[in-house]
Amino acid sequence: MSKAYHFKGLLTEKGWLEDVTINLDDEGRITSIGEANHTAEKVNGYALPGFQNAHSHAFQYAMAGLAELHEGTGVPDDFWSWRSAMYDLALQIDPDQLQHIAAMLYSEMARHGYTAVAEFHYVHHDKNGQPYSQLAELGSRLVAAAEQAGIHITLVPMFYQQGGFGKPAEDKQKRFISPTIEDYYHLLESSRQVVKAYDKAKLGQGIHSLRAVKPEDVVQVCKDFGNDRPFHFHVSEQLKEINDCLAFHGQRPVEWLLNHADVNDNYHLVHATHLSDAEVEGIAKSGAHVVLCPTTEGNLGDGLFRFNDFQNTKGRWSIGTDSHVSLNPLEELRLLDYGQRLTTHKRNTYYQPNRGDSGFNALKMAWQSGRKAMGHAAHEFFAVGQYFDAVVADGNAPLIATAGSQHLCNTIVYSSDVSNFLGTMVAGEWITSEGKHQKTDEISSNFIKTMNDLKSRL
Ligand code: ZN
């Protein structure tokens, strides 16, 4: 049945439309904006385009909050010790458990305002490292979890071949490994089939990292890439990775990649934390996007991305929650901004020529680049023919109720949290409202049972 909603405000890529009706068809796609409709459901709130979560490893949600007991272990706690704990978890999870963890995660993402996720997926095989009879079995479970939670998913199966630069895979990595390009392409084809099961699922592809694939195979996969889907790539997250790459290739990771592949605006470089001046310029010139995950990067002690320098080259960026230590998109935007403020002693991180509205600029870039990371070309926040996917800020929340339109985005980005959201809609349906996901009982009880079985959170 067709539907209509009337909002106090609707954010477009040009600014707010006030007192606006949005009309939808029976699939939840927009048929018109602004056309009066007396049957419209009145919503006392401000609709923003749903946040795009451009980087996720769903299984890691099971260890959120567990990596903070630092005393008494006797070993320095850094990214690499965290990674070892993460591998231990990856080895234990069966397909049903992965689906339950991912459904919990995606429903929580929705509650925080995300309506789409790009799942950077590299746990492919069974616990013995053997391929499942359906190669993309675990990918299919992630798609099923997104359907259960009601959000869009772009499944991005990763090519992961070896343990490090010139090093064979470790035993702990056995669930990730595709030994050859052909093996990876079979997995990709199986993944292409499994996304067909859900009308809000799409396919991407990618390479886990330069350290995880032989150089000649990185070159070949990038050469074979048809530019018909987003291509995701972890890059330059850790100083050790830069040093290992320099020792092996004589070049830095981004430098090497730009020299050996036709990097273009379908590429989404995740983290890109440690860049030389030439690499900052090179990424922007290539048109590639970066995916920034400030809360995970902060939690793992990666370092600060050169955000101001990158923005000065007109570089484009999206956000992701990566290890899911936080699921709040507003926190990602604030930490990204405050990292720059604290080091430069200036406050206008998100300034754009002719537009000084920080919150608006941040929302717009994160959304537009995030859409590209999902495999969509859309630039308009809400366009006729698109699904109506939105997060709605509460028009009764005191700070929001009293903010003029020029301060609304900033009040939401800098001074709100999920408790100030009325809910999240996908395809014109409320999938969360009043702080609860519509399937929270079923999803939570499956998740709790899974965690009790795994005993990993005790
Ligand atoms: Zn990652």
CSV table of C-alpha atoms and ligand atoms in Angstrom, one decimal:
chain,number,residue,atom,x,y,z
A,1,MET,CA,0.0,0.0,0.0
A,2,SER,CA,1.3,3.5,-0.8
A,3,LYS,CA,2.2,5.7,2.1
A,4,ALA,CA,2.9,9.3,3.0
A,5,TYR,CA,4.6,11.1,5.8
A,6,HIS,CA,4.5,14.7,6.8
A,7,PHE,CA,7.7,15.9,8.6
A,8,LYS,CA,8.6,19.2,10.3
A,9,GLY,CA,11.7,19.1,8.3
A,10,LEU,CA,13.4,17.0,5.6
A,11,LEU,CA,17.2,17.5,5.0
A,12,THR,CA,18.2,17.7,1.3
A,13,GLU,CA,21.7,18.1,0.0
A,14,LYS,CA,20.9,21.8,-0.4
A,15,GLY,CA,19.5,22.3,3.1
A,16,TRP,CA,16.2,21.9,5.0
A,17,LEU,CA,12.7,21.7,3.5
A,18,GLU,CA,10.3,22.7,6.2
A,19,ASP,CA,6.8,21.2,6.7
A,20,VAL,CA,7.0,18.8,3.9
A,21,THR,CA,5.1,15.7,2.8
A,22,ILE,CA,6.8,12.8,1.2
A,23,ASN,CA,4.8,10.3,-0.8
A,24,LEU,CA,5.9,6.6,-1.3
A,25,ASP,CA,4.8,3.7,-3.5
A,26,ASP,CA,3.9,0.3,-2.0
A,27,GLU,CA,7.6,-0.7,-2.0
A,28,GLY,CA,8.6,2.3,0.0
A,29,ARG,CA,10.2,4.2,-3.0
A,30,ILE,CA,9.7,8.0,-3.2
A,31,THR,CA,7.0,9.1,-5.7
A,32,SER,CA,6.9,12.8,-4.9
A,33,ILE,CA,8.3,15.3,-2.3
A,34,GLY,CA,6.3,18.3,-1.2
A,35,GLU,CA,3.0,17.3,-2.8
A,36,ALA,CA,0.2,17.7,-0.2
A,37,ASN,CA,-1.5,14.5,1.0
A,38,HIS,CA,-4.2,14.6,3.6
A,39,THR,CA,-3.7,11.0,4.5
A,40,ALA,CA,0.0,11.5,5.4
A,41,GLU,CA,1.1,10.3,8.8
A,42,LYS,CA,2.2,13.4,10.8
A,43,VAL,CA,5.7,13.0,12.3
A,44,ASN,CA,6.9,15.6,14.7
A,45,GLY,CA,10.5,15.3,13.7
A,46,TYR,CA,13.3,16.1,11.2
A,47,ALA,CA,14.2,13.4,8.7
A,48,LEU,CA,17.8,13.0,7.7
A,49,PRO,CA,19.1,10.5,5.1
A,50,GLY,CA,19.9,7.3,6.8
A,51,PHE,CA,23.6,7.0,7.7
A,52,GLN,CA,25.8,4.8,5.5
A,53,ASN,CA,28.1,2.5,7.4
A,54,ALA,CA,30.9,1.9,4.9
A,55,HIS,CA,33.1,-0.5,6.9
A,56,SER,CA,32.0,-3.4,9.1
A,57,HIS,CA,33.4,-6.8,10.3
A,58,ALA,CA,30.2,-8.2,11.8
A,59,PHE,CA,31.7,-11.0,13.9
A,60,GLN,CA,34.0,-8.5,15.8
A,61,TYR,CA,30.8,-7.1,17.5
A,62,ALA,CA,31.0,-10.2,19.7
A,63,MET,CA,34.2,-8.9,21.3
A,64,ALA,CA,33.2,-5.2,21.6
A,65,GLY,CA,34.3,-4.0,25.1
A,66,LEU,CA,36.4,-7.1,25.8
A,67,ALA,CA,39.8,-5.8,24.9
A,68,GLU,CA,40.3,-3.3,27.7
A,69,LEU,CA,41.7,-5.4,30.6
A,70,HIS,CA,45.4,-4.5,30.2
A,71,GLU,CA,46.9,-5.3,33.5
A,72,GLY,CA,48.8,-8.4,34.3
A,73,THR,CA,49.1,-9.8,30.8
A,74,GLY,CA,52.8,-9.0,30.7
A,75,VAL,CA,52.7,-8.2,26.9
A,76,PRO,CA,52.4,-4.8,25.3
A,77,ASP,CA,48.8,-4.3,24.3
A,78,ASP,CA,48.6,-2.9,20.8
A,79,PHE,CA,46.8,-3.5,17.5
A,80,TRP,CA,48.7,-6.8,16.9
A,81,SER,CA,47.8,-8.3,20.3
A,82,TRP,CA,44.2,-7.2,19.7
A,83,ARG,CA,44.3,-8.9,16.3
A,84,SER,CA,45.4,-12.2,17.9
A,85,ALA,CA,42.4,-12.2,20.2
A,86,MET,CA,40.2,-11.3,17.2
A,87,TYR,CA,41.5,-14.4,15.3
A,88,ASP,CA,40.7,-16.6,18.3
A,89,LEU,CA,37.1,-15.4,18.1
A,90,ALA,CA,36.9,-15.8,14.3
A,91,LEU,CA,38.0,-19.5,14.7
A,92,GLN,CA,35.0,-20.4,17.0
A,93,ILE,CA,32.0,-19.0,15.2
A,94,ASP,CA,29.6,-21.3,13.2
A,95,PRO,CA,27.2,-20.1,10.5
A,96,ASP,CA,24.1,-19.8,12.8
A,97,GLN,CA,26.2,-17.9,15.4
A,98,LEU,CA,27.5,-15.5,12.8
A,99,GLN,CA,24.0,-14.8,11.7
A,100,HIS,CA,22.8,-14.1,15.2
A,101,ILE,CA,25.7,-11.8,16.0
A,102,ALA,CA,25.3,-9.9,12.7
A,103,ALA,CA,21.5,-9.6,13.2
A,104,MET,CA,22.1,-8.1,16.7
A,105,LEU,CA,24.7,-5.8,15.3
A,106,TYR,CA,22.7,-4.6,12.3
A,107,SER,CA,19.6,-4.0,14.4
A,108,GLU,CA,21.7,-1.9,16.8
A,109,MET,CA,23.2,0.0,13.8
A,110,ALA,CA,19.6,0.8,12.7
A,111,ARG,CA,18.7,2.0,16.2
A,112,HIS,CA,21.6,4.5,15.9
A,113,GLY,CA,20.5,5.7,12.5
A,114,TYR,CA,22.4,3.6,10.0
A,115,THR,CA,20.3,2.2,7.1
A,116,ALA,CA,23.0,0.6,5.1
A,117,VAL,CA,26.2,-1.3,5.8
A,118,ALA,CA,29.2,-2.4,3.7
A,119,GLU,CA,30.3,-5.7,5.1
A,120,PHE,CA,34.0,-6.2,4.6
A,121,HIS,CA,33.8,-9.9,4.8
A,122,TYR,CA,36.9,-12.2,5.1
A,123,VAL,CA,35.9,-15.2,7.3
A,124,HIS,CA,34.9,-17.5,4.4
A,125,HIS,CA,35.5,-21.1,5.4
A,126,ASP,CA,34.6,-23.6,8.1
A,127,LYS,CA,36.5,-24.1,11.4
A,128,ASN,CA,39.0,-26.4,9.7
A,129,GLY,CA,39.6,-24.0,6.9
A,130,GLN,CA,37.7,-26.1,4.4
A,131,PRO,CA,35.3,-24.3,2.0
A,132,TYR,CA,31.6,-24.8,2.7
A,133,SER,CA,29.7,-26.6,0.0
A,134,GLN,CA,28.1,-23.3,-0.8
A,135,LEU,CA,31.3,-21.2,-1.0
A,136,ALA,CA,29.6,-18.0,0.2
A,137,GLU,CA,27.7,-19.8,3.1
A,138,LEU,CA,28.9,-17.2,5.6
A,139,GLY,CA,28.2,-14.3,3.2
A,140,SER,CA,24.7,-15.7,2.8
A,141,ARG,CA,24.3,-15.5,6.6
A,142,LEU,CA,25.3,-11.9,6.7
A,143,VAL,CA,22.7,-11.1,4.0
A,144,ALA,CA,20.1,-13.0,6.0
A,145,ALA,CA,21.0,-11.0,9.1
A,146,ALA,CA,20.7,-7.7,7.2
A,147,GLU,CA,17.2,-8.8,6.0
A,148,GLN,CA,16.2,-9.8,9.5
A,149,ALA,CA,17.3,-6.4,10.8
A,150,GLY,CA,15.7,-4.7,7.8
A,151,ILE,CA,18.8,-2.7,6.6
A,152,HIS,CA,20.5,-2.5,3.2
A,153,ILE,CA,23.8,-4.5,2.9
A,154,THR,CA,26.6,-4.4,0.4
A,155,LEU,CA,28.4,-7.7,0.8
A,156,VAL,CA,32.1,-7.2,0.1
A,157,PRO,CA,33.9,-10.5,0.0
A,158,MET,CA,37.6,-10.1,0.4
A,159,PHE,CA,40.6,-11.7,-1.3
A,160,TYR,CA,42.9,-12.9,1.5
A,161,GLN,CA,45.7,-15.1,0.5
A,162,GLN,CA,48.7,-15.0,2.9
A,163,GLY,CA,49.9,-14.1,6.3
A,164,GLY,CA,52.0,-11.1,5.6
A,165,PHE,CA,54.3,-9.6,3.0
A,166,GLY,CA,56.0,-12.7,1.5
A,167,LYS,CA,54.7,-14.9,4.3
A,168,PRO,CA,52.5,-18.0,4.2
A,169,ALA,CA,49.1,-17.9,6.1
A,170,GLU,CA,49.2,-18.6,9.8
A,171,ASP,CA,47.1,-21.5,11.1
A,172,LYS,CA,44.8,-18.9,12.8
A,173,GLN,CA,44.0,-17.4,9.4
A,174,LYS,CA,42.8,-20.6,7.8
A,175,ARG,CA,39.2,-19.5,7.6
A,176,PHE,CA,40.1,-16.5,5.5
A,177,ILE,CA,42.3,-18.0,2.8
A,178,SER,CA,41.7,-18.2,-1.0
A,179,PRO,CA,45.0,-19.6,-2.3
A,180,THR,CA,44.6,-18.4,-5.9
A,181,ILE,CA,42.8,-15.7,-7.8
A,182,GLU,CA,40.6,-18.4,-9.3
A,183,ASP,CA,39.6,-19.5,-5.8
A,184,TYR,CA,38.7,-15.9,-5.0
A,185,TYR,CA,36.7,-15.5,-8.2
A,186,HIS,CA,34.7,-18.6,-7.4
A,187,LEU,CA,33.9,-17.2,-4.0
A,188,LEU,CA,32.9,-13.9,-5.6
A,189,GLU,CA,30.6,-15.7,-8.0
A,190,SER,CA,29.0,-17.6,-5.1
A,191,SER,CA,28.6,-14.3,-3.3
A,192,ARG,CA,27.0,-12.8,-6.4
A,193,GLN,CA,24.4,-15.5,-6.2
A,194,VAL,CA,23.7,-15.2,-2.4
A,195,VAL,CA,23.0,-11.4,-2.6
A,196,LYS,CA,20.1,-12.2,-5.0
A,197,ALA,CA,18.2,-13.6,-2.0
A,198,TYR,CA,17.4,-10.1,-0.6
A,199,ASP,CA,16.3,-7.2,-2.6
A,200,LYS,CA,18.2,-4.7,-0.5
A,201,ALA,CA,21.6,-6.5,-0.9
A,202,LYS,CA,24.3,-5.7,-3.3
A,203,LEU,CA,27.8,-7.0,-4.1
A,204,GLY,CA,31.2,-5.3,-3.8
A,205,GLN,CA,34.6,-6.8,-4.0
A,206,GLY,CA,38.0,-6.1,-2.5
A,207,ILE,CA,41.5,-7.0,-1.3
A,208,HIS,CA,42.0,-7.4,2.4
A,209,SER,CA,45.3,-5.5,2.4
A,210,LEU,CA,48.6,-5.3,0.5
A,211,ARG,CA,50.1,-7.6,3.2
A,212,ALA,CA,47.4,-10.3,2.6
A,213,VAL,CA,47.8,-10.8,-1.2
A,214,LYS,CA,50.8,-11.4,-3.4
A,215,PRO,CA,51.8,-8.2,-5.4
A,216,GLU,CA,51.3,-9.8,-8.8
A,217,ASP,CA,47.8,-11.0,-7.8
A,218,VAL,CA,46.9,-7.5,-6.4
A,219,VAL,CA,47.8,-6.2,-9.8
A,220,GLN,CA,45.8,-8.8,-11.7
A,221,VAL,CA,42.7,-8.5,-9.6
A,222,CYS,CA,42.7,-4.7,-10.0
A,223,LYS,CA,43.3,-5.1,-13.7
A,224,ASP,CA,40.3,-7.6,-14.0
A,225,PHE,CA,38.0,-5.3,-12.0
A,226,GLY,CA,35.2,-4.1,-14.2
A,227,ASN,CA,34.4,-0.9,-12.3
A,228,ASP,CA,30.8,-2.2,-12.0
A,229,ARG,CA,30.8,-2.3,-8.1
A,230,PRO,CA,32.7,-0.8,-5.2
A,231,PHE,CA,36.2,-2.0,-4.5
A,232,HIS,CA,37.3,-1.9,-0.9
A,233,PHE,CA,40.8,-2.1,0.4
A,234,HIS,CA,42.4,-1.8,3.9
A,235,VAL,CA,45.4,0.3,3.7
A,236,SER,CA,48.1,2.0,5.8
A,237,GLU,CA,46.4,1.5,9.2
A,238,GLN,CA,49.4,0.7,11.2
A,239,LEU,CA,53.0,1.9,11.2
A,240,LYS,CA,54.3,-1.7,11.3
A,241,GLU,CA,52.4,-2.3,8.1
A,242,ILE,CA,54.1,0.7,6.4
A,243,ASN,CA,57.5,-0.4,7.6
A,244,ASP,CA,56.9,-4.0,6.4
A,245,CYS,CA,55.7,-2.7,3.0
A,246,LEU,CA,58.8,-0.4,2.7
A,247,ALA,CA,61.1,-3.4,3.5
A,248,PHE,CA,59.3,-5.7,1.0
A,249,HIS,CA,58.4,-3.3,-1.8
A,250,GLY,CA,60.7,-0.3,-1.2
A,251,GLN,CA,57.5,1.8,-1.4
A,252,ARG,CA,54.7,2.8,1.0
A,253,PRO,CA,51.4,1.0,0.7
A,254,VAL,CA,49.3,3.7,-0.9
A,255,GLU,CA,52.3,4.8,-3.0
A,256,TRP,CA,52.7,1.2,-4.3
A,257,LEU,CA,49.0,0.8,-5.0
A,258,LEU,CA,48.8,4.1,-6.9
A,259,ASN,CA,51.8,3.0,-9.0
A,260,HIS,CA,50.5,-0.5,-9.8
A,261,ALA,CA,46.7,-0.2,-10.2
A,262,ASP,CA,44.2,2.0,-12.0
A,263,VAL,CA,42.8,3.4,-8.7
A,264,ASN,CA,39.7,5.4,-9.4
A,265,ASP,CA,36.5,6.6,-7.8
A,266,ASN,CA,35.2,3.1,-7.3
A,267,TYR,CA,38.0,2.5,-4.9
A,268,HIS,CA,37.4,2.9,-1.1
A,269,LEU,CA,40.6,2.9,0.9
A,270,VAL,CA,39.8,2.0,4.4
A,271,HIS,CA,41.8,3.9,7.2
A,272,ALA,CA,44.7,5.3,5.1
A,273,THR,CA,45.9,6.6,8.4
A,274,HIS,CA,49.6,7.1,7.7
A,275,LEU,CA,50.2,9.0,4.5
A,276,SER,CA,53.0,11.0,3.0
A,277,ASP,CA,52.3,14.3,1.3
A,278,ALA,CA,52.5,12.6,-2.1
A,279,GLU,CA,50.1,9.9,-1.0
A,280,VAL,CA,47.5,12.5,0.2
A,281,GLU,CA,47.7,14.2,-3.2
A,282,GLY,CA,47.7,10.9,-5.1
A,283,ILE,CA,44.5,9.6,-3.5
A,284,ALA,CA,42.7,12.8,-4.2
A,285,LYS,CA,43.9,12.9,-7.7
A,286,SER,CA,42.9,9.3,-8.4
A,287,GLY,CA,39.3,10.1,-7.3
A,288,ALA,CA,39.5,7.3,-4.7
A,289,HIS,CA,37.5,7.7,-1.5
A,290,VAL,CA,38.8,7.0,2.0
A,291,VAL,CA,36.7,5.2,4.7
A,292,LEU,CA,37.4,6.6,8.2
A,293,CYS,CA,36.6,4.6,11.3
A,294,PRO,CA,37.5,7.1,14.0
A,295,THR,CA,36.3,5.2,17.1
A,296,THR,CA,38.0,1.9,16.1
A,297,GLU,CA,41.1,3.7,14.9
A,298,GLY,CA,41.2,5.5,18.3
A,299,ASN,CA,40.5,2.3,20.2
A,300,LEU,CA,43.3,0.4,18.4
A,301,GLY,CA,45.7,3.2,18.7
A,302,ASP,CA,46.2,3.5,14.9
A,303,GLY,CA,46.9,7.2,14.7
A,304,LEU,CA,45.1,10.3,13.3
A,305,PHE,CA,44.3,10.4,9.6
A,306,ARG,CA,45.6,13.6,7.9
A,307,PHE,CA,42.1,14.9,7.6
A,308,ASN,CA,42.6,18.6,7.1
A,309,ASP,CA,45.3,18.0,4.5
A,310,PHE,CA,43.1,15.5,2.7
A,311,GLN,CA,40.2,17.9,2.7
A,312,ASN,CA,42.4,20.6,1.3
A,313,THR,CA,42.9,18.4,-1.8
A,314,LYS,CA,39.1,18.0,-2.0
A,315,GLY,CA,39.4,14.3,-1.0
A,316,ARG,CA,36.2,12.4,-0.4
A,317,TRP,CA,35.5,10.3,2.7
A,318,SER,CA,32.9,8.2,4.4
A,319,ILE,CA,32.6,6.6,7.9
A,320,GLY,CA,32.5,3.1,9.2
A,321,THR,CA,32.3,1.3,12.5
A,322,ASP,CA,34.8,-1.4,11.7
A,323,SER,CA,35.2,-3.3,15.0
A,324,HIS,CA,32.0,-1.8,16.4
A,325,VAL,CA,33.4,-0.6,19.7
A,326,SER,CA,30.9,2.3,19.0
A,327,LEU,CA,27.8,2.2,16.8
A,328,ASN,CA,27.0,5.9,17.0
A,329,PRO,CA,27.6,7.8,13.7
A,330,LEU,CA,27.5,11.1,15.5
A,331,GLU,CA,30.4,10.0,17.7
A,332,GLU,CA,32.4,9.0,14.5
A,333,LEU,CA,31.8,12.5,13.1
A,334,ARG,CA,32.7,14.3,16.3
A,335,LEU,CA,35.8,12.3,17.0
A,336,LEU,CA,37.0,12.9,13.5
A,337,ASP,CA,36.5,16.6,13.9
A,338,TYR,CA,37.8,16.9,17.5
A,339,GLY,CA,41.0,15.0,16.5
A,340,GLN,CA,41.8,17.9,14.2
A,341,ARG,CA,40.7,20.6,16.6
A,342,LEU,CA,42.8,19.2,19.4
A,343,THR,CA,45.9,19.2,17.2
A,344,THR,CA,45.4,22.4,15.2
A,345,HIS,CA,43.7,24.6,17.8
A,346,LYS,CA,41.2,25.6,15.2
A,347,ARG,CA,37.5,24.7,15.1
A,348,ASN,CA,36.4,24.8,11.4
A,349,THR,CA,37.4,21.2,10.4
A,350,TYR,CA,34.3,20.7,8.2
A,351,TYR,CA,34.4,24.1,6.6
A,352,GLN,CA,33.7,24.2,2.9
A,353,PRO,CA,34.1,27.4,0.7
A,354,ASN,CA,30.7,29.2,0.8
A,355,ARG,CA,29.3,27.0,3.4
A,356,GLY,CA,30.5,27.1,7.0
A,357,ASP,CA,27.8,24.8,8.4
A,358,SER,CA,30.0,22.0,10.0
A,359,GLY,CA,27.3,19.5,10.8
A,360,PHE,CA,25.7,19.8,7.4
A,361,ASN,CA,29.0,19.5,5.5
A,362,ALA,CA,29.9,16.4,7.5
A,363,LEU,CA,26.6,14.7,7.0
A,364,LYS,CA,26.6,15.4,3.3
A,365,MET,CA,30.1,14.1,2.6
A,366,ALA,CA,29.7,11.0,4.8
A,367,TRP,CA,26.4,10.2,3.1
A,368,GLN,CA,27.5,10.8,-0.5
A,369,SER,CA,30.8,9.0,-0.3
A,370,GLY,CA,29.1,6.3,1.8
A,371,ARG,CA,26.5,5.7,-0.9
A,372,LYS,CA,29.4,5.2,-3.4
A,373,ALA,CA,30.9,2.7,-1.0
A,374,MET,CA,27.6,0.8,-1.1
A,375,GLY,CA,27.6,0.8,-4.9
A,376,HIS,CA,25.1,3.6,-5.5
A,377,ALA,CA,25.7,6.7,-7.6
A,378,ALA,CA,23.0,8.8,-5.9
A,379,HIS,CA,23.9,12.4,-4.9
A,380,GLU,CA,20.4,13.5,-3.8
A,381,PHE,CA,19.6,12.6,-0.3
A,382,PHE,CA,16.0,11.9,-1.2
A,383,ALA,CA,15.2,11.4,-4.9
A,384,VAL,CA,12.0,10.2,-6.7
A,385,GLY,CA,12.4,6.4,-7.4
A,386,GLN,CA,14.8,5.8,-4.4
A,387,TYR,CA,13.8,3.9,-1.3
A,388,PHE,CA,12.9,6.3,1.5
A,389,ASP,CA,15.6,5.5,4.1
A,390,ALA,CA,15.8,8.0,6.9
A,391,VAL,CA,16.6,8.6,10.6
A,392,VAL,CA,14.3,11.0,12.3
A,393,ALA,CA,15.4,13.5,15.0
A,394,ASP,CA,12.8,14.2,17.7
A,395,GLY,CA,11.0,17.5,17.2
A,396,ASN,CA,10.2,17.5,20.9
A,397,ALA,CA,13.8,17.1,22.2
A,398,PRO,CA,14.4,20.4,23.9
A,399,LEU,CA,17.6,21.5,22.0
A,400,ILE,CA,16.2,20.4,18.7
A,401,ALA,CA,12.7,21.9,19.3
A,402,THR,CA,14.3,25.3,19.9
A,403,ALA,CA,17.0,25.3,17.2
A,404,GLY,CA,16.6,27.5,14.1
A,405,SER,CA,17.1,25.8,10.8
A,406,GLN,CA,20.7,27.1,10.5
A,407,HIS,CA,21.6,25.4,13.8
A,408,LEU,CA,19.6,22.2,13.3
A,409,CYS,CA,22.3,19.9,11.7
A,410,ASN,CA,24.9,21.1,14.2
A,411,THR,CA,22.5,20.6,17.2
A,412,ILE,CA,22.0,17.0,15.9
A,413,VAL,CA,25.6,16.2,15.1
A,414,TYR,CA,27.4,17.9,18.0
A,415,SER,CA,24.8,17.8,20.8
A,416,SER,CA,22.5,14.8,20.3
A,417,ASP,CA,22.6,11.1,20.7
A,418,VAL,CA,20.3,8.2,19.9
A,419,SER,CA,17.9,9.1,22.6
A,420,ASN,CA,17.0,12.2,20.5
A,421,PHE,CA,15.9,10.0,17.6
A,422,LEU,CA,12.3,9.1,17.1
A,423,GLY,CA,13.4,6.2,15.0
A,424,THR,CA,14.9,4.9,11.7
A,425,MET,CA,13.0,4.0,8.5
A,426,VAL,CA,14.0,1.8,5.7
A,427,ALA,CA,11.9,1.7,2.5
A,428,GLY,CA,9.3,3.9,4.3
A,429,GLU,CA,8.8,1.5,7.3
A,430,TRP,CA,9.8,2.3,10.9
A,431,ILE,CA,12.3,-0.5,11.7
A,432,THR,CA,13.2,1.1,15.0
A,433,SER,CA,11.1,3.5,17.0
A,434,GLU,CA,11.2,4.8,20.6
A,435,GLY,CA,14.6,3.3,21.0
A,436,LYS,CA,13.7,-0.2,20.1
A,437,HIS,CA,14.1,-2.3,17.0
A,438,GLN,CA,10.9,-3.9,15.9
A,439,LYS,CA,12.4,-7.4,16.2
A,440,THR,CA,14.4,-6.8,19.3
A,441,ASP,CA,13.0,-9.7,21.4
A,442,GLU,CA,13.8,-12.4,18.8
A,443,ILE,CA,17.2,-10.9,17.8
A,444,SER,CA,18.4,-10.3,21.3
A,445,SER,CA,17.5,-13.7,22.6
A,446,ASN,CA,19.3,-15.4,19.7
A,447,PHE,CA,22.3,-13.2,20.4
A,448,ILE,CA,22.4,-13.8,24.1
A,449,LYS,CA,22.1,-17.6,23.5
A,450,THR,CA,25.0,-17.4,21.0
A,451,MET,CA,27.2,-15.5,23.5
A,452,ASN,CA,26.4,-17.9,26.3
A,453,ASP,CA,27.3,-20.8,24.0
A,454,LEU,CA,30.6,-19.2,22.9
A,455,LYS,CA,31.4,-18.2,26.5
A,456,SER,CA,33.6,-15.5,25.0
A,457,ARG,CA,32.1,-12.5,26.9
A,458,LEU,CA,32.5,-14.0,30.4
B,1,ZN,ZN,38.6,-3.2,8.9
